Structure formats: structure tokens, C-alpha cells
DNA sequence: ATTATCTATAGATCTATAGATAATGC
DNA sequence: ATTATCTATAGATCTATAGATAATGC
């Protein structure tokens, strides 16, 4: 049984070694945390999945909570940045007259594209975030990393709906994020419920519908 | 320090004692599981909250998983029955011509009313279900208890939208349940995001908007 | 000489069971 | 005589730390 580093005999620099180990650990932790949550995963589980000893996790990440946050932080910047850029671009393109649907396309489709393009690691990260988002503990992480991008969306929505109350805007966003998080969670329930007509992994099907669906919802709040 | 049974000196029958203990245990477990999930709660936590020894949990519920399922099962019947009845009544009232919004009012408002009426225990149960619903493990429980009531809603939606594909119906439902579960979860995020304009506990505010919002979303799927 | 990884182990919990005690039931 | 509750404890597992070993760095 060869050690994992002897498979490729190529001599690795320490920086490379470090980076590779960090990434393998984060990938394994991301996968496991996304399915079982912080408390449903032991450091042994993570170490075993990587093929290392649990002490190495402490060497790189100090403790479990810190590893959890590192998983969250690793990709948060990229999704945030891409959505921010997409909304900024849309704001320019719409020349001061953004629509609800346009804003939602920039916010939602950009994110769904990222998960589809990113393959399994990004899909796992999406499920991880979905899990974090509906817990009280995890909420602080969401606040810290995603408030700016959400508030940017809210700002566009307010421009598109100048006569709306803040309450209508924020509750509408609340429904949007609920739909998005349930999508990212991919629990498999919609697959069974629909008898296979829908598949949890089919983000393309969601992307085809979600922005239009939610935009109509916002517009309907006026007539109340 | 008096024992908890000596506070009220009234002589209790064993059946009463049993029922009371069962309920206290389930309440405590429901509260804790709703906040921290299956693995985030120890039997010691539950026992400590009730003021009993952890062995009594095993006496009544055998093991931890069984206690978890008992929490889920205790109230599942009532929410299911009430929504089923409301949708059945609506089906009769609408005389074969149900609307999307009518069906969603029966499904969503009935449930939100139950949580508002039921006070803290029911609110905790809602958060518990929200947590269960977006996990892979918990999905089997959702299937087992809530498939009939969801399929009843789907049936009404199909009547209201006879030219819609199954995929559109089920993806629409997926968005609806996402918004509902995020509401039940009450993570507190919308409170902070909105600067206090919205409050996670304000189910009345959600009820005022959600059915109308989602109904418009469904109708918008046609023009694609 | 420094950094990555492993061995050994402490100390704390956690779930679960066996068996004792205290209360109600008839 | 039966049921509710507690005491004592086994056995497993978990996080974390100290210190040893093996690799790269210069």
C-alpha cells in the first residue's frame, strides 16, 4: 500500500505540498459538512476521506470550527464578486431603469451558472451554504460574507419598484433566497415527489424559471 | 432543592405522569433539535432541559434517532390533516375551477395560521421541519409524512393550470416550499438584513404576501 | 533549519445498558 | 405487581496536544 505522495514521484516544493493538502482537506470537509452539518462530521471523518491523520487538520486549521469557517470563506469571495459584477454591469446597461427581472437574472443566474460551471466542488459548496443559511449559528457567517451582494440586489429592486415599501422588497427577497437555498440544498425530495420529472441537480431547469417566476411575484405585491 | 414532582403535591396517576413526561421530553427535544439539528444536541442536553436523567430518555424512546423521529411525528399529522381539509374544502367551494392563488392560500395560510395559533411549541416545530427538510437524511421523513398533502396541492395546481407541463408545476412547488421552509426556519437573517423592517417571527407579514407572490410566479411560467 | 506529517496519549463526552429504588395500581 | 425514575458504569468516540520522524530548503 503506497503512501499517497509516492504515487507521483515528482518532487514537490513545500509550498505546493501545503497548497495541495489544504485544498484536499477543504474539499473533503466541504463535501462532508454539506451533507451532515458541523456536528454531523468528525475530524476523523474528514481525515479519513483525505487519507491523512486527524492531527494534520489541527496543524493547518487549529480546530474544527475554524476548518468549518475556512470552508465557507474559501469560495465566498468568488460568488460574491461575480454577482456583484453582474449586477453592476446590469445597472450600467439598464441606464438607470433596471427591471425586477433583470436584477434577478443578474443575481440568480450568475450564481447558478457558477455552480454548473464549477462542477462537483462548487455544487457541494452550494449545498454547504444552503445548510449554513437556515441555521441560527450559521447566520452570522452569511451576514459577514453576503450582506453586500444582497444589499446591492435590494438596491436594484428599489430602483425598479420605487413606490414599494421596504417591507415588500425585503419579504420578496426572503422568498427569493428561500427558493435559491432550497435549490442549492439538493435534498433529492423534488426528484421523488415528481416521480423523476425534476432532478435536484438540474440547475439549468431552475435557471430557466426562477428569475421570471420571482419577478412576477414581486410585481404582484403591488395590488394589495 | 425540591424535586420537580413535589412542587405540585397533587397525586398523579401513572398515565398522567407518563403523558406529562413524554410531552416535556418532546418539547425540550423539539426546541433543541430545531436549533442545533440531530447531531448538535446530546441526550444530556435534552435531559438537562427537562430536569431528568438521560436514562429516562432511553426508557421512553429507546435511542436518540427514535426520539428525533418522535418529535417529527408528533405534530406531522395535525398540520397535514388541517391542510388537507382546507384544500379539500377549497376544491368543493371552487366547484371544479380552482385558481392557483386559491390553492396556495389553502396550503400556505392554513399552515402559517397553525404556527401562529400554536405559539412557541408550534413555532419550534416549524423550525425543526425546516431544518429536517433541507438535509439528505431528513428527506425520507418528509417523504413519509408530507407527500400526500403536497400531492394534493399539486393536483389542485394542475387543475388550475391544465396546459402546464409537470415540470413547470413541480419546479413552481419547489420555489414555494423553499420560501415556506426559509420562513419556518426563522434564522433571523432577514431581521438584520432589513435593519429591523422585517422580523423572522412575523408570520402574519409572510401570510399577507406569500400566496399572492407565488401565484403570480406560477402564472408567469406560461410565457416562456 | 524549517516545514509537513505521524505516533502516542490525555481528558472529556456521549450513547446505552443493567440493576436498584420509589412511586402508583388493585 | 407494575411502572416511573435514578445510580452506577461500560465501552466507544471525539477533540486536542506534545513530541517524534521524515521530508524539503539553503
PDB file of N, CA and C in Angstrom, chain A residues 108-147:
ATOM      1  N   UNK A 108     -29.372  35.843  -9.676  1.00  0.00           N
ATOM      2  CA  UNK A 108     -29.609  34.395  -9.565  1.00  0.00           C
ATOM      3  C   UNK A 108     -28.877  33.599 -10.644  1.00  0.00           C
ATOM      4  N   UNK A 109     -29.018  34.033 -11.880  1.00  0.00           N
ATOM      5  CA  UNK A 109     -28.439  33.245 -12.980  1.00  0.00           C
ATOM      6  C   UNK A 109     -26.920  33.189 -12.884  1.00  0.00           C
ATOM      7  N   UNK A 110     -26.333  34.327 -12.493  1.00  0.00           N
ATOM      8  CA  UNK A 110     -24.873  34.355 -12.339  1.00  0.00           C
ATOM      9  C   UNK A 110     -24.424  33.293 -11.350  1.00  0.00           C
ATOM     10  N   UNK A 111     -25.160  33.170 -10.257  1.00  0.00           N
ATOM     11  CA  UNK A 111     -24.788  32.185  -9.249  1.00  0.00           C
ATOM     12  C   UNK A 111     -25.011  30.752  -9.747  1.00  0.00           C
ATOM     13  N   UNK A 112     -26.158  30.532 -10.341  1.00  0.00           N
ATOM     14  CA  UNK A 112     -26.442  29.173 -10.841  1.00  0.00           C
ATOM     15  C   UNK A 112     -25.422  28.768 -11.900  1.00  0.00           C
ATOM     16  N   UNK A 113     -25.065  29.708 -12.754  1.00  0.00           N
ATOM     17  CA  UNK A 113     -24.025  29.418 -13.756  1.00  0.00           C
ATOM     18  C   UNK A 113     -22.724  28.976 -13.095  1.00  0.00           C
ATOM     19  N   UNK A 114     -22.370  29.673 -12.050  1.00  0.00           N
ATOM     20  CA  UNK A 114     -21.118  29.355 -11.356  1.00  0.00           C
ATOM     21  C   UNK A 114     -21.130  27.919 -10.838  1.00  0.00           C
ATOM     22  N   UNK A 115     -22.228  27.497 -10.241  1.00  0.00           N
ATOM     23  CA  UNK A 115     -22.297  26.132  -9.715  1.00  0.00           C
ATOM     24  C   UNK A 115     -22.252  25.106 -10.844  1.00  0.00           C
ATOM     25  N   UNK A 116     -22.952  25.423 -11.930  1.00  0.00           N
ATOM     26  CA  UNK A 116     -22.958  24.469 -13.056  1.00  0.00           C
ATOM     27  C   UNK A 116     -21.572  24.364 -13.669  1.00  0.00           C
ATOM     28  N   UNK A 117     -20.949  25.505 -13.842  1.00  0.00           N
ATOM     29  CA  UNK A 117     -19.621  25.547 -14.442  1.00  0.00           C
ATOM     30  C   UNK A 117     -18.582  24.914 -13.517  1.00  0.00           C
ATOM     31  N   UNK A 118     -18.752  25.095 -12.218  1.00  0.00           N
ATOM     32  CA  UNK A 118     -17.738  24.677 -11.255  1.00  0.00           C
ATOM     33  C   UNK A 118     -17.722  23.192 -10.947  1.00  0.00           C
ATOM     34  N   UNK A 119     -18.713  22.459 -11.423  1.00  0.00           N
ATOM     35  CA  UNK A 119     -18.728  21.023 -11.175  1.00  0.00           C
ATOM     36  C   UNK A 119     -18.978  20.666  -9.724  1.00  0.00           C
ATOM     37  N   UNK A 120     -18.578  19.455  -9.370  1.00  0.00           N
ATOM     38  CA  UNK A 120     -18.940  18.919  -8.055  1.00  0.00           C
ATOM     39  C   UNK A 120     -18.480  19.768  -6.878  1.00  0.00           C
ATOM     40  N   UNK A 121     -17.233  20.259  -6.879  1.00  0.00           N
ATOM     41  CA  UNK A 121     -16.834  21.063  -5.713  1.00  0.00           C
ATOM     42  C   UNK A 121     -17.756  22.256  -5.474  1.00  0.00           C
ATOM     43  N   UNK A 122     -18.087  22.950  -6.536  1.00  0.00           N
ATOM     44  CA  UNK A 122     -18.975  24.103  -6.372  1.00  0.00           C
ATOM     45  C   UNK A 122     -20.393  23.678  -6.005  1.00  0.00           C
ATOM     46  N   UNK A 123     -20.840  22.585  -6.554  1.00  0.00           N
ATOM     47  CA  UNK A 123     -22.164  22.085  -6.163  1.00  0.00           C
ATOM     48  C   UNK A 123     -22.183  21.758  -4.664  1.00  0.00           C
ATOM     49  N   UNK A 124     -21.103  21.166  -4.187  1.00  0.00           N
ATOM     50  CA  UNK A 124     -21.006  20.884  -2.751  1.00  0.00           C
ATOM     51  C   UNK A 124     -21.008  22.166  -1.933  1.00  0.00           C
ATOM     52  N   UNK A 125     -20.304  23.162  -2.445  1.00  0.00           N
ATOM     53  CA  UNK A 125     -20.280  24.438  -1.723  1.00  0.00           C
ATOM     54  C   UNK A 125     -21.682  25.037  -1.651  1.00  0.00           C
ATOM     55  N   UNK A 126     -22.427  24.925  -2.725  1.00  0.00           N
ATOM     56  CA  UNK A 126     -23.800  25.425  -2.708  1.00  0.00           C
ATOM     57  C   UNK A 126     -24.631  24.742  -1.636  1.00  0.00           C
ATOM     58  N   UNK A 127     -24.517  23.431  -1.553  1.00  0.00           N
ATOM     59  CA  UNK A 127     -25.260  22.683  -0.539  1.00  0.00           C
ATOM     60  C   UNK A 127     -24.795  23.063   0.863  1.00  0.00           C
ATOM     61  N   UNK A 128     -23.498  23.279   0.977  1.00  0.00           N
ATOM     62  CA  UNK A 128     -22.929  23.723   2.253  1.00  0.00           C
ATOM     63  C   UNK A 128     -23.556  25.053   2.689  1.00  0.00           C
ATOM     64  N   UNK A 129     -23.604  26.002   1.776  1.00  0.00           N
ATOM     65  CA  UNK A 129     -24.188  27.308   2.095  1.00  0.00           C
ATOM     66  C   UNK A 129     -25.669  27.190   2.445  1.00  0.00           C
ATOM     67  N   UNK A 130     -26.374  26.359   1.700  1.00  0.00           N
ATOM     68  CA  UNK A 130     -27.799  26.184   1.971  1.00  0.00           C
ATOM     69  C   UNK A 130     -27.996  25.690   3.399  1.00  0.00           C
ATOM     70  N   UNK A 131     -27.141  24.785   3.795  1.00  0.00           N
ATOM     71  CA  UNK A 131     -27.237  24.241   5.148  1.00  0.00           C
ATOM     72  C   UNK A 131     -26.919  25.299   6.182  1.00  0.00           C
ATOM     73  N   UNK A 132     -25.871  26.041   5.925  1.00  0.00           N
ATOM     74  CA  UNK A 132     -25.474  27.097   6.855  1.00  0.00           C
ATOM     75  C   UNK A 132     -26.591  28.129   6.984  1.00  0.00           C
ATOM     76  N   UNK A 133     -27.198  28.454   5.855  1.00  0.00           N
ATOM     77  CA  UNK A 133     -28.100  29.608   5.826  1.00  0.00           C
ATOM     78  C   UNK A 133     -29.337  29.422   6.696  1.00  0.00           C
ATOM     79  N   UNK A 134     -29.794  28.214   6.856  1.00  0.00           N
ATOM     80  CA  UNK A 134     -31.017  28.096   7.660  1.00  0.00           C
ATOM     81  C   UNK A 134     -30.760  27.645   9.092  1.00  0.00           C
ATOM     82  N   UNK A 135     -29.546  27.908   9.571  1.00  0.00           N
ATOM     83  CA  UNK A 135     -29.289  27.672  10.985  1.00  0.00           C
ATOM     84  C   UNK A 135     -29.021  29.006  11.673  1.00  0.00           C
ATOM     85  N   UNK A 136     -29.282  29.035  12.945  1.00  0.00           N
ATOM     86  CA  UNK A 136     -29.035  30.253  13.706  1.00  0.00           C
ATOM     87  C   UNK A 136     -27.536  30.499  13.839  1.00  0.00           C
ATOM     88  N   UNK A 137     -26.796  29.428  14.055  1.00  0.00           N
ATOM     89  CA  UNK A 137     -25.339  29.562  14.205  1.00  0.00           C
ATOM     90  C   UNK A 137     -24.714  30.103  12.911  1.00  0.00           C
ATOM     91  N   UNK A 138     -25.144  29.522  11.806  1.00  0.00           N
ATOM     92  CA  UNK A 138     -24.532  29.864  10.535  1.00  0.00           C
ATOM     93  C   UNK A 138     -24.898  31.242  10.027  1.00  0.00           C
ATOM     94  N   UNK A 139     -25.978  31.787  10.557  1.00  0.00           N
ATOM     95  CA  UNK A 139     -26.481  33.052  10.039  1.00  0.00           C
ATOM     96  C   UNK A 139     -25.433  34.155  10.115  1.00  0.00           C
ATOM     97  N   UNK A 140     -24.631  34.132  11.146  1.00  0.00           N
ATOM     98  CA  UNK A 140     -23.598  35.164  11.305  1.00  0.00           C
ATOM     99  C   UNK A 140     -22.592  35.108  10.157  1.00  0.00           C
ATOM    100  N   UNK A 141     -22.280  33.893   9.710  1.00  0.00           N
ATOM    101  CA  UNK A 141     -21.374  33.752   8.576  1.00  0.00           C
ATOM    102  C   UNK A 141     -21.992  34.360   7.315  1.00  0.00           C
ATOM    103  N   UNK A 142     -23.265  34.055   7.100  1.00  0.00           N
ATOM    104  CA  UNK A 142     -23.950  34.614   5.932  1.00  0.00           C
ATOM    105  C   UNK A 142     -23.901  36.135   5.973  1.00  0.00           C
ATOM    106  N   UNK A 143     -24.226  36.700   7.117  1.00  0.00           N
ATOM    107  CA  UNK A 143     -24.190  38.147   7.277  1.00  0.00           C
ATOM    108  C   UNK A 143     -22.820  38.692   6.871  1.00  0.00           C
ATOM    109  N   UNK A 144     -21.794  38.086   7.450  1.00  0.00           N
ATOM    110  CA  UNK A 144     -20.454  38.622   7.289  1.00  0.00           C
ATOM    111  C   UNK A 144     -20.012  38.614   5.827  1.00  0.00           C
ATOM    112  N   UNK A 145     -20.388  37.572   5.088  1.00  0.00           N
ATOM    113  CA  UNK A 145     -19.853  37.422   3.742  1.00  0.00           C
ATOM    114  C   UNK A 145     -20.797  37.901   2.642  1.00  0.00           C
ATOM    115  N   UNK A 146     -22.111  37.798   2.878  1.00  0.00           N
ATOM    116  CA  UNK A 146     -23.026  38.014   1.760  1.00  0.00           C
ATOM    117  C   UNK A 146     -23.921  39.241   1.883  1.00  0.00           C
ATOM    118  N   UNK A 147     -23.811  39.983   2.955  1.00  0.00           N
ATOM    119  CA  UNK A 147     -24.647  41.175   3.066  1.00  0.00           C
ATOM    120  C   UNK A 147     -24.451  42.147   1.902  1.00  0.00           C
TER     121      UNK A 147
END
